[in-house]
XYZ file of C-alpha atoms in Angstrom:
435
model
C 80.403 32.684 82.531
C 77.070 33.013 84.447
C 76.383 37.166 85.260
C 74.367 36.382 88.424
C 70.975 38.960 89.309
C 70.917 41.317 91.901
C 68.034 39.655 93.223
C 70.713 35.923 93.639
C 73.595 38.297 95.209
C 71.161 40.349 97.885
C 69.841 37.306 98.823
C 72.869 35.355 101.030
C 72.963 38.599 102.891
C 70.245 39.626 103.413
C 69.773 35.420 105.109
C 72.851 35.921 106.875
C 71.663 38.343 108.669
C 68.324 37.016 109.442
C 69.953 33.957 110.851
C 72.660 36.596 113.036
C 69.028 38.556 114.450
C 67.220 35.422 115.163
C 70.010 33.954 117.341
C 70.273 37.408 118.598
C 74.462 37.472 118.235
C 74.189 40.445 117.244
C 73.011 41.805 120.575
C 75.574 42.322 124.038
C 73.408 40.292 126.985
C 74.322 40.472 130.641
C 72.530 38.813 132.879
C 72.407 39.929 136.392
C 71.551 37.835 139.467
C 70.201 40.041 142.255
C 69.971 39.249 145.839
C 67.693 41.673 146.549
C 65.985 44.138 143.859
C 64.345 47.768 144.588
C 62.859 47.494 140.851
C 60.174 50.095 141.992
C 60.515 52.348 144.534
C 58.064 53.436 146.623
C 57.034 49.005 146.880
C 58.462 46.384 148.464
C 61.916 44.924 147.141
C 62.152 41.684 146.360
C 64.847 39.168 146.167
C 66.148 36.722 144.673
C 65.956 38.285 141.285
C 67.146 37.568 137.462
C 67.823 40.535 135.309
C 68.357 40.527 131.865
C 69.168 42.930 129.580
C 70.553 43.554 125.388
C 72.629 46.271 124.518
C 71.170 48.830 127.049
C 67.261 48.055 127.263
C 65.804 45.831 130.064
C 64.436 42.786 128.309
C 63.256 39.800 131.412
C 62.959 40.744 135.277
C 62.024 36.777 136.127
C 61.869 34.549 140.114
C 65.105 32.803 140.674
C 69.045 32.269 139.632
C 68.124 31.750 136.246
C 70.716 29.778 133.742
C 73.267 32.970 131.678
C 72.571 29.965 128.507
C 68.741 30.426 128.853
C 69.715 33.248 127.269
C 71.880 32.605 124.872
C 75.304 31.743 124.190
C 76.950 34.887 124.414
C 75.218 35.741 127.261
C 77.368 37.499 130.207
C 76.704 36.726 133.713
C 77.192 40.021 135.952
C 76.751 38.261 140.205
C 74.846 40.719 142.224
C 73.773 37.510 144.738
C 75.095 39.382 147.264
C 74.363 42.903 146.946
C 71.044 45.182 147.020
C 70.266 47.336 143.702
C 67.825 49.641 142.977
C 67.815 51.857 139.022
C 70.372 54.633 139.780
C 69.898 57.707 140.995
C 69.177 61.165 139.987
C 70.307 64.534 141.013
C 67.719 67.250 139.418
C 70.380 70.529 140.056
C 74.366 70.175 139.502
C 77.233 72.490 137.965
C 78.923 69.637 136.361
C 81.340 72.873 134.931
C 82.614 74.285 138.236
C 83.097 73.561 141.685
C 83.341 76.549 144.650
C 86.887 77.827 146.397
C 88.665 80.122 147.322
C 90.282 80.101 143.296
C 87.676 80.132 141.452
C 87.471 84.331 139.500
C 91.144 83.243 139.013
C 90.146 80.506 136.767
C 87.519 82.364 134.894
C 90.095 84.589 133.640
C 92.040 82.087 132.840
C 91.225 78.945 131.617
C 89.476 78.578 128.463
C 85.794 77.442 127.629
C 87.060 74.828 125.731
C 89.364 73.509 129.050
C 86.345 74.097 131.276
C 84.700 71.096 128.847
C 86.902 68.929 129.083
C 86.899 69.867 133.406
C 82.724 68.798 133.058
C 83.533 65.889 131.913
C 86.065 65.196 135.057
C 83.183 66.062 137.349
C 80.601 64.814 135.265
C 83.007 60.776 135.999
C 82.729 61.582 139.294
C 79.094 61.808 139.332
C 78.029 58.587 137.088
C 80.610 56.207 139.051
C 79.141 58.110 142.626
C 76.033 56.779 140.824
C 74.043 59.537 139.296
C 72.794 57.994 135.777
C 71.235 60.613 135.027
C 71.691 64.769 136.396
C 70.226 68.234 134.916
C 72.552 70.500 134.983
C 70.634 74.172 135.535
C 73.617 76.448 135.237
C 76.709 76.123 132.904
C 78.002 78.280 130.152
C 75.884 77.224 127.578
C 77.453 75.962 124.116
C 79.806 73.878 127.261
C 77.718 71.850 128.171
C 75.563 71.788 125.088
C 78.491 70.206 123.291
C 79.013 67.708 126.817
C 75.799 66.896 126.853
C 75.670 66.049 122.848
C 78.777 63.589 122.943
C 77.613 61.290 125.412
C 74.829 61.221 123.898
C 76.476 59.742 120.703
C 78.337 58.042 122.819
C 82.128 59.778 121.983
C 82.413 60.267 125.530
C 81.269 58.617 128.653
C 79.071 60.307 131.414
C 75.978 60.487 133.310
C 72.630 61.400 130.620
C 72.199 64.839 131.049
C 69.431 67.456 130.490
C 70.991 70.842 130.232
C 69.316 74.155 131.237
C 69.174 77.342 129.490
C 69.226 80.352 132.014
C 67.397 83.626 131.567
C 68.222 85.920 134.478
C 67.333 89.903 135.250
C 69.888 92.975 135.298
C 71.992 92.360 138.674
C 69.753 89.670 139.658
C 71.542 86.134 140.554
C 71.931 84.698 136.871
C 74.255 87.273 136.191
C 77.300 88.503 137.231
C 78.810 90.293 139.825
C 81.701 90.807 141.887
C 83.962 91.873 139.314
C 84.948 95.400 138.160
C 82.226 97.391 135.643
C 84.690 96.510 132.435
C 84.525 92.922 132.325
C 80.522 92.588 133.712
C 79.657 93.761 130.554
C 82.508 91.971 129.137
C 80.828 88.523 130.599
C 76.804 89.587 129.737
C 74.873 86.811 128.560
C 72.167 86.956 126.082
C 69.971 85.331 128.710
C 69.960 88.820 130.375
C 66.434 90.565 130.156
C 64.531 93.114 131.383
C 61.159 93.517 131.059
C 58.214 90.604 129.961
C 58.796 91.180 126.207
C 62.393 91.063 126.363
C 62.374 87.312 128.947
C 59.852 86.286 126.336
C 63.517 86.574 123.760
C 65.508 85.618 126.096
C 63.171 82.203 126.235
C 62.819 82.081 122.618
C 66.970 82.326 122.192
C 68.102 79.975 124.674
C 65.887 77.559 123.339
C 67.182 78.431 119.892
C 70.054 76.902 120.571
C 70.286 73.946 122.578
C 67.770 74.288 125.493
C 66.136 71.199 127.497
C 64.371 73.170 129.524
C 65.081 76.952 131.601
C 66.078 78.032 134.710
C 64.721 81.547 136.160
C 65.289 82.694 138.981
C 62.963 83.853 140.299
C 64.590 86.054 143.999
C 67.991 87.165 144.441
C 70.387 83.469 145.375
C 73.112 83.014 147.631
C 76.816 83.556 146.245
C 76.095 86.568 143.570
C 78.559 88.899 145.540
C 76.175 91.973 146.206
C 73.769 92.682 149.035
C 70.551 91.804 147.144
C 69.027 89.453 149.529
C 67.155 86.169 148.550
C 63.982 87.904 147.850
C 61.804 88.018 144.672
C 64.210 90.439 142.181
C 62.486 89.006 138.559
C 58.557 90.727 138.213
C 55.525 89.375 137.145
C 55.277 89.621 134.641
C 58.683 88.759 133.058
C 57.621 85.212 135.768
C 54.269 84.418 133.318
C 56.220 85.755 129.960
C 59.402 82.761 129.842
C 57.000 80.038 131.659
C 54.831 81.555 128.394
C 57.276 80.954 126.064
C 59.022 78.002 126.812
C 55.696 75.738 127.231
C 54.786 76.850 124.092
C 58.170 75.177 122.047
C 57.722 72.696 125.031
C 60.003 73.515 127.362
C 59.699 72.718 130.988
C 60.989 75.766 133.936
C 63.079 75.806 137.292
C 62.953 78.911 139.289
C 65.880 79.304 141.212
C 63.966 80.640 144.514
C 64.752 81.360 148.794
C 62.786 83.206 150.447
C 58.339 83.025 150.002
C 57.661 85.626 148.336
C 59.844 84.470 145.421
C 58.738 81.023 145.979
C 54.592 81.934 145.598
C 55.459 84.434 142.178
C 56.772 80.656 140.497
C 53.969 78.796 141.057
C 52.089 81.776 140.137
C 53.849 81.809 137.073
C 53.530 78.160 136.176
C 56.852 76.977 136.781
C 57.763 73.028 136.823
C 60.400 73.227 139.811
C 61.423 75.197 142.801
C 64.889 74.518 143.410
C 66.232 74.873 147.291
C 63.242 76.681 148.025
C 64.461 77.326 151.225
C 61.601 79.489 153.098
C 58.794 77.509 151.678
C 56.307 78.170 154.295
C 52.746 77.588 154.488
C 51.579 79.690 151.333
C 53.511 78.151 149.499
C 53.018 74.251 150.180
C 49.127 74.893 149.231
C 50.446 76.551 145.426
C 53.388 73.684 145.848
C 49.723 70.721 146.507
C 47.604 73.329 144.104
C 50.425 72.611 141.332
C 51.882 69.917 141.550
C 55.124 70.814 140.593
C 58.404 69.798 142.134
C 60.591 71.165 144.880
C 64.532 69.980 144.839
C 65.390 70.777 148.481
C 69.085 70.971 147.859
C 70.264 70.760 151.190
C 73.928 69.875 150.624
C 74.250 73.645 148.774
C 72.889 74.937 152.368
C 75.176 72.366 154.553
C 78.225 73.272 152.041
C 77.436 77.546 152.804
C 77.306 77.769 155.816
C 80.139 75.209 156.551
C 82.491 77.683 153.908
C 80.522 81.100 155.283
C 81.843 79.642 159.495
C 85.853 78.195 157.897
C 86.982 79.721 155.320
C 88.015 83.612 154.890
C 87.355 83.474 150.193
C 83.766 84.776 150.493
C 82.482 88.610 150.829
C 80.936 89.712 153.750
C 78.105 89.749 151.399
C 77.739 85.770 150.793
C 78.747 85.102 154.305
C 75.490 87.087 155.797
C 73.446 85.304 153.415
C 74.539 82.262 153.640
C 74.352 81.747 157.295
C 71.185 82.955 156.974
C 69.639 79.858 154.629
C 71.725 77.419 154.635
C 69.830 77.163 158.795
C 66.470 77.768 157.065
C 66.505 75.114 154.070
C 66.129 71.254 157.335
C 63.620 72.793 159.200
C 61.147 74.338 156.102
C 61.800 71.026 153.761
C 60.290 68.624 156.740
C 57.565 70.099 157.093
C 57.060 70.969 153.330
C 57.765 67.098 153.117
C 55.116 66.253 156.026
C 52.043 68.533 154.015
C 53.227 66.349 150.692
C 54.892 68.505 148.218
C 56.706 66.602 145.180
C 60.275 66.362 146.296
C 62.778 65.680 143.474
C 66.171 65.095 144.259
C 68.587 67.651 143.524
C 72.335 69.190 144.991
C 73.521 71.916 143.892
C 77.137 70.082 143.245
C 79.668 72.187 142.297
C 79.017 74.546 145.429
C 79.506 70.939 147.225
C 82.541 68.906 145.506
C 81.274 66.893 142.635
C 80.636 62.507 143.087
C 79.677 63.049 146.926
C 75.795 63.453 145.452
C 74.890 61.295 147.712
C 74.846 62.690 150.572
C 72.097 65.061 149.858
C 70.367 61.915 151.400
C 71.027 61.150 154.014
C 70.352 65.037 155.470
C 67.120 64.956 153.719
C 67.010 61.685 156.065
C 68.148 64.087 159.394
C 64.702 66.324 157.661
C 62.244 63.270 158.828
C 62.251 62.541 155.113
C 61.858 57.882 155.282
C 64.671 56.362 153.501
C 62.174 55.077 150.829
C 60.722 58.456 149.846
C 64.351 59.830 149.938
C 65.495 57.442 147.568
C 61.944 57.814 145.691
C 63.661 61.556 145.531
C 65.621 60.877 143.193
C 64.493 57.726 141.077
C 60.626 57.735 140.126
C 59.756 61.815 140.750
C 62.721 62.507 138.983
C 62.033 61.101 136.150
C 58.505 62.474 136.420
C 59.937 66.253 136.554
C 62.019 65.606 133.435
C 59.162 63.717 131.729
C 61.258 60.617 130.948
C 59.337 58.327 133.146
C 58.969 55.448 130.213
C 63.272 55.223 130.073
C 64.110 55.678 133.430
C 63.525 55.572 136.977
C 62.083 52.012 137.992
C 63.952 48.815 136.172
C 61.287 46.557 134.791
C 60.926 45.931 130.191
C 61.535 48.058 127.950
C 63.394 50.412 130.118
C 66.970 52.197 129.726
C 69.084 49.668 131.944
C 70.357 52.384 134.867
C 71.495 50.470 137.393
C 73.461 50.643 141.182
C 73.975 48.444 143.946
C 75.159 48.728 146.695
C 76.386 46.468 149.751
C 73.582 46.745 152.332
C 70.128 48.279 151.645
C 69.596 51.860 152.369
C 66.664 51.172 152.607
C 67.971 50.578 156.716
C 70.787 52.591 156.554
C 70.528 55.556 154.079
C 74.264 55.943 153.930
C 74.425 53.167 152.090
C 74.553 54.935 149.565
C 77.486 56.817 150.250
C 79.205 53.870 148.528
C 77.887 52.490 145.812
C 79.716 49.545 144.739
C 78.410 48.735 141.285
C 76.708 51.296 138.881
C 75.483 50.648 135.298
C 74.452 53.471 132.740
C 72.635 51.941 129.510
C 73.769 48.960 129.773
C 77.705 50.168 130.256
C 79.497 48.775 133.443
C 81.544 51.570 135.637
C 82.096 50.468 138.567
C 81.266 46.612 139.632
C 83.442 46.403 143.581
């Protein structure tokens, strides 16, 4: 009996792998014929383009409609000749674990953390199918949201790419529990609640230790805090600076919820990367935005939603209704002035306050505030990727980048409302919507 050597056993296997790889038979190749392609928002769209991807990465973008056979016998054609195609949208401010409504209090008492995570997956899919392939969740029960994020990243479940924040807030501030009896407040108070600079440093490090992609702070009061504590500055400068320093030391960015201008200025002076809401952004804050390069994430949809609810529903307390009416009426005008002054703007909705899957209505409100359609789209693609520090992977359609792609029937450059009903959604090369 002839005994085979190790080398004679290995060589056929190595040869087979080499042959398969050389013919790209292991790759999932898709060839998209595109009628109008906005590959890089901020630059002109091109007509009659072919985009090729293998697995989840773009490999070619060429003029004209090329035959799929040029890219392999197994290449699949996707016909988007009658569509306007652009990068997947990004929402920099969502809360995937809830939707604002009259049953929030009872649901928080009845629903298990595990069930909340399951509901988050439902909301995440609604968001993805609306054309938002990447989101930044900036306020959820941390471990449940990290689990959803990680499960999506590992391909166990479908959903948008999630960048998940860990929260740091002060006692009695917007991030702290409110509206329930004292013993429940004690039970639900999180370890992320801190007081004084060194305790806030601890809370920041703690959040990063347990999985935060970024840190979310609340430099001012908030509309949905069920206390009459206003929307002005609440975190002190020494607390803000320690949070930012601790986060930066560990390679994390910081986003700050802020409504009144005093809290916006304080957070910018402390070195945050973005201001969420920025409802009362004025001249002094605009100067700091431009000096620091920080992003404004406006969330006009949240202001629109809470104002409507304050006027037309009865489940909000008087304290919340009063703040909602004031803030909701100020946001749009102040955003328009910030935009005209050249402030960096990244798209964000505060979905969870509004309904998940309606994220694109923010674009309509931004356009009404005076932002050009192209700049609205840029805020939800190029700028979002820059804020996340992920411009090398997403935000534009280019060779080597992730295949996050959406398509609409008409051009949103001409009619921004086209984004309200996307016809095609692909994330990481996988198609989720194709009407």
